[in-house]
Amino acid sequence: AFSSCPKLASIIFPQSLKTIGDEAFRLCPVISSVIIPKSLEKIGACAFGECGVKSYSVDSANPNFTAVNGVLYNKDKTVLYLYPSASTAVSFSVPAGVKEIGEYAFWYAEKLSNISVPSSVVKVGKEAFEFSTWLENKADGVIYAGSALYKYKGDVPDNTTVTINDGTVGITEEAFLGQGGIYKISFPDSLKYIGKNALERTEWLIEKPHGIV
């Protein structure tokens, strides 16, 4: 709706607003703060992507969201939805008790070189850490966040066997997408969740008989 508005500096949401759509304010670089109204129920994917947001805050009467030190969570703080990507902080610790990190949560967090993720995190959304300094600083290979496997960074060499760490509970959507070099994957007994297209176009999946995975 307001995507790519380079001069849009502030937003006042109506108190009746229930949904902010996907990419609604993407590429609005001078928006520095977002105040979530009491009525809001849903925020779409990448709604504030590549903005200049330094803090999120929430009307105390909102039953769905809360903010702590500028970071947006669900009300009981088990889901971290959005980190303010323009924050100048260089480190951040995801609170113990958070179970899920949302899609695009740390997108373009370019100052953030250190993110501590507790083992309570078992699910990480698509592209949650893309374009963050934390991810850029990681060596190529399997990247974990808490008890979730986030992705394989870089290109997998041909005929590679990937052994997923014991204790891993979830694999993020598209984690190994297009990594044709993966010939074999060893899954731990702890694994409970595999995201959409996580293994798509890997040699491991291509070699499986149709209907048997």
PDB file of C-alpha atoms in Angstrom, residues 45-152:
ATOM      1  CA  ALA A  45       5.387 -10.872   5.835  1.00  0.00           C
ATOM      2  CA  CYS A  46       8.088  -8.247   5.353  1.00  0.00           C
ATOM      3  CA  ALA A  47       5.620  -5.471   6.232  1.00  0.00           C
ATOM      4  CA  PHE A  48       8.432  -3.174   7.402  1.00  0.00           C
ATOM      5  CA  GLY A  49      11.297  -4.703   5.437  1.00  0.00           C
ATOM      6  CA  GLU A  50      14.188  -2.370   4.570  1.00  0.00           C
ATOM      7  CA  CYS A  51      12.728   0.440   6.644  1.00  0.00           C
ATOM      8  CA  GLY A  52      14.585   2.624   9.109  1.00  0.00           C
ATOM      9  CA  VAL A  53      12.755   1.278  12.150  1.00  0.00           C
ATOM     10  CA  LYS A  54      14.671   1.745  15.401  1.00  0.00           C
ATOM     11  CA  SER A  55      11.892   0.642  17.757  1.00  0.00           C
ATOM     12  CA  TYR A  56       8.469  -0.974  17.877  1.00  0.00           C
ATOM     13  CA  SER A  57       5.934  -0.118  20.573  1.00  0.00           C
ATOM     14  CA  VAL A  58       2.463  -1.471  21.283  1.00  0.00           C
ATOM     15  CA  ASP A  59      -0.702  -0.041  22.788  1.00  0.00           C
ATOM     16  CA  SER A  60      -0.988  -1.717  26.187  1.00  0.00           C
ATOM     17  CA  ALA A  61      -4.590  -2.687  25.416  1.00  0.00           C
ATOM     18  CA  ASN A  62      -3.570  -4.846  22.459  1.00  0.00           C
ATOM     19  CA  PRO A  63      -4.196  -8.539  23.352  1.00  0.00           C
ATOM     20  CA  ASN A  64      -1.972  -9.938  20.596  1.00  0.00           C
ATOM     21  CA  PHE A  65       1.350  -8.073  20.669  1.00  0.00           C
ATOM     22  CA  THR A  66       3.822  -6.579  23.089  1.00  0.00           C
ATOM     23  CA  ALA A  67       7.191  -4.847  22.737  1.00  0.00           C
ATOM     24  CA  VAL A  68      10.252  -5.072  24.964  1.00  0.00           C
ATOM     25  CA  ASN A  69      13.159  -2.689  24.372  1.00  0.00           C
ATOM     26  CA  GLY A  70      11.828  -1.930  20.918  1.00  0.00           C
ATOM     27  CA  VAL A  71      11.489  -5.579  19.824  1.00  0.00           C
ATOM     28  CA  LEU A  72       8.057  -6.907  18.817  1.00  0.00           C
ATOM     29  CA  TYR A  73       6.687 -10.157  20.308  1.00  0.00           C
ATOM     30  CA  ASN A  74       3.370 -11.894  20.709  1.00  0.00           C
ATOM     31  CA  LYS A  75       1.617 -11.168  23.972  1.00  0.00           C
ATOM     32  CA  ASP A  76       3.119 -14.024  25.988  1.00  0.00           C
ATOM     33  CA  LYS A  77       6.565 -13.480  24.427  1.00  0.00           C
ATOM     34  CA  THR A  78       6.888 -16.970  22.955  1.00  0.00           C
ATOM     35  CA  VAL A  79       7.182 -15.584  19.403  1.00  0.00           C
ATOM     36  CA  LEU A  80       9.656 -12.892  18.369  1.00  0.00           C
ATOM     37  CA  TYR A  81       8.070 -11.191  15.370  1.00  0.00           C
ATOM     38  CA  LEU A  82      10.288  -8.240  14.484  1.00  0.00           C
ATOM     39  CA  TYR A  83      13.615  -6.809  15.547  1.00  0.00           C
ATOM     40  CA  PRO A  84      14.106  -3.110  14.668  1.00  0.00           C
ATOM     41  CA  SER A  85      16.564  -3.441  11.802  1.00  0.00           C
ATOM     42  CA  ALA A  86      17.937   0.111  12.100  1.00  0.00           C
ATOM     43  CA  SER A  87      18.876  -0.322  15.751  1.00  0.00           C
ATOM     44  CA  THR A  88      22.511   0.556  16.420  1.00  0.00           C
ATOM     45  CA  ALA A  89      22.967  -2.340  18.865  1.00  0.00           C
ATOM     46  CA  VAL A  90      25.709  -4.796  17.894  1.00  0.00           C
ATOM     47  CA  SER A  91      24.462  -7.693  20.003  1.00  0.00           C
ATOM     48  CA  PHE A  92      21.094  -9.089  21.035  1.00  0.00           C
ATOM     49  CA  SER A  93      19.995 -12.028  23.174  1.00  0.00           C
ATOM     50  CA  VAL A  94      16.698 -13.657  22.288  1.00  0.00           C
ATOM     51  CA  PRO A  95      14.926 -14.084  25.645  1.00  0.00           C
ATOM     52  CA  ALA A  96      14.675 -17.543  27.167  1.00  0.00           C
ATOM     53  CA  GLY A  97      11.152 -18.820  26.624  1.00  0.00           C
ATOM     54  CA  VAL A  98      10.880 -17.647  23.029  1.00  0.00           C
ATOM     55  CA  LYS A  99       9.899 -20.680  20.956  1.00  0.00           C
ATOM     56  CA  GLU A 100       9.629 -19.174  17.488  1.00  0.00           C
ATOM     57  CA  ILE A 101      11.329 -16.456  15.464  1.00  0.00           C
ATOM     58  CA  GLY A 102       9.106 -15.039  12.750  1.00  0.00           C
ATOM     59  CA  GLU A 103       9.682 -14.599   9.029  1.00  0.00           C
ATOM     60  CA  TYR A 104      12.036 -11.739   8.161  1.00  0.00           C
ATOM     61  CA  ALA A 105      12.466 -11.001  11.889  1.00  0.00           C
ATOM     62  CA  PHE A 106      16.097  -9.833  11.668  1.00  0.00           C
ATOM     63  CA  TRP A 107      16.062  -8.853   7.984  1.00  0.00           C
ATOM     64  CA  TYR A 108      18.727  -6.239   7.194  1.00  0.00           C
ATOM     65  CA  ALA A 109      19.858  -5.922  10.823  1.00  0.00           C
ATOM     66  CA  GLU A 110      23.165  -4.646   9.516  1.00  0.00           C
ATOM     67  CA  LYS A 111      24.633  -3.480  12.839  1.00  0.00           C
ATOM     68  CA  LEU A 112      23.828  -6.711  14.625  1.00  0.00           C
ATOM     69  CA  SER A 113      26.921  -8.900  14.577  1.00  0.00           C
ATOM     70  CA  ASN A 114      26.058 -11.139  17.532  1.00  0.00           C
ATOM     71  CA  ILE A 115      22.710 -12.839  18.156  1.00  0.00           C
ATOM     72  CA  SER A 116      22.352 -15.300  21.023  1.00  0.00           C
ATOM     73  CA  VAL A 117      19.492 -17.742  20.451  1.00  0.00           C
ATOM     74  CA  PRO A 118      18.376 -20.024  23.321  1.00  0.00           C
ATOM     75  CA  SER A 119      17.581 -23.713  22.930  1.00  0.00           C
ATOM     76  CA  SER A 120      13.905 -22.905  23.576  1.00  0.00           C
ATOM     77  CA  VAL A 121      13.670 -21.689  19.956  1.00  0.00           C
ATOM     78  CA  VAL A 122      12.449 -24.640  17.895  1.00  0.00           C
ATOM     79  CA  LYS A 123      11.068 -22.858  14.822  1.00  0.00           C
ATOM     80  CA  VAL A 124      12.583 -20.093  12.687  1.00  0.00           C
ATOM     81  CA  GLY A 125      10.651 -18.406   9.901  1.00  0.00           C
ATOM     82  CA  LYS A 126      11.698 -17.981   6.290  1.00  0.00           C
ATOM     83  CA  GLU A 127      14.542 -15.499   5.704  1.00  0.00           C
ATOM     84  CA  ALA A 128      14.539 -14.526   9.371  1.00  0.00           C
ATOM     85  CA  PHE A 129      18.236 -13.597   9.377  1.00  0.00           C
ATOM     86  CA  GLU A 130      18.886 -12.700   5.744  1.00  0.00           C
ATOM     87  CA  PHE A 131      21.105  -9.661   5.095  1.00  0.00           C
ATOM     88  CA  SER A 132      22.030  -9.426   8.769  1.00  0.00           C
ATOM     89  CA  THR A 133      25.662  -9.012   9.782  1.00  0.00           C
ATOM     90  CA  TRP A 134      25.221 -12.007  12.112  1.00  0.00           C
ATOM     91  CA  LEU A 135      24.545 -14.264   9.127  1.00  0.00           C
ATOM     92  CA  GLU A 136      27.169 -12.643   6.921  1.00  0.00           C
ATOM     93  CA  ASN A 137      29.802 -13.369   9.573  1.00  0.00           C
ATOM     94  CA  LYS A 138      28.950 -17.064   9.680  1.00  0.00           C
ATOM     95  CA  ALA A 139      31.182 -19.495   7.822  1.00  0.00           C
ATOM     96  CA  ASP A 140      29.623 -21.479   4.983  1.00  0.00           C
ATOM     97  CA  GLY A 141      27.829 -24.604   6.139  1.00  0.00           C
ATOM     98  CA  VAL A 142      24.825 -25.510   8.249  1.00  0.00           C
ATOM     99  CA  ILE A 143      23.554 -22.577  10.340  1.00  0.00           C
ATOM    100  CA  TYR A 144      21.635 -23.250  13.547  1.00  0.00           C
ATOM    101  CA  ALA A 145      19.549 -20.882  15.662  1.00  0.00           C
ATOM    102  CA  GLY A 146      18.674 -22.415  19.013  1.00  0.00           C
ATOM    103  CA  SER A 147      17.148 -25.844  18.384  1.00  0.00           C
ATOM    104  CA  ALA A 148      16.302 -24.991  14.779  1.00  0.00           C
ATOM    105  CA  LEU A 149      18.322 -25.555  11.632  1.00  0.00           C
ATOM    106  CA  TYR A 150      18.043 -22.272   9.747  1.00  0.00           C
ATOM    107  CA  LYS A 151      19.768 -22.950   6.431  1.00  0.00           C
ATOM    108  CA  TYR A 152      22.858 -24.153   4.622  1.00  0.00           C
TER     109      TYR A 152
END
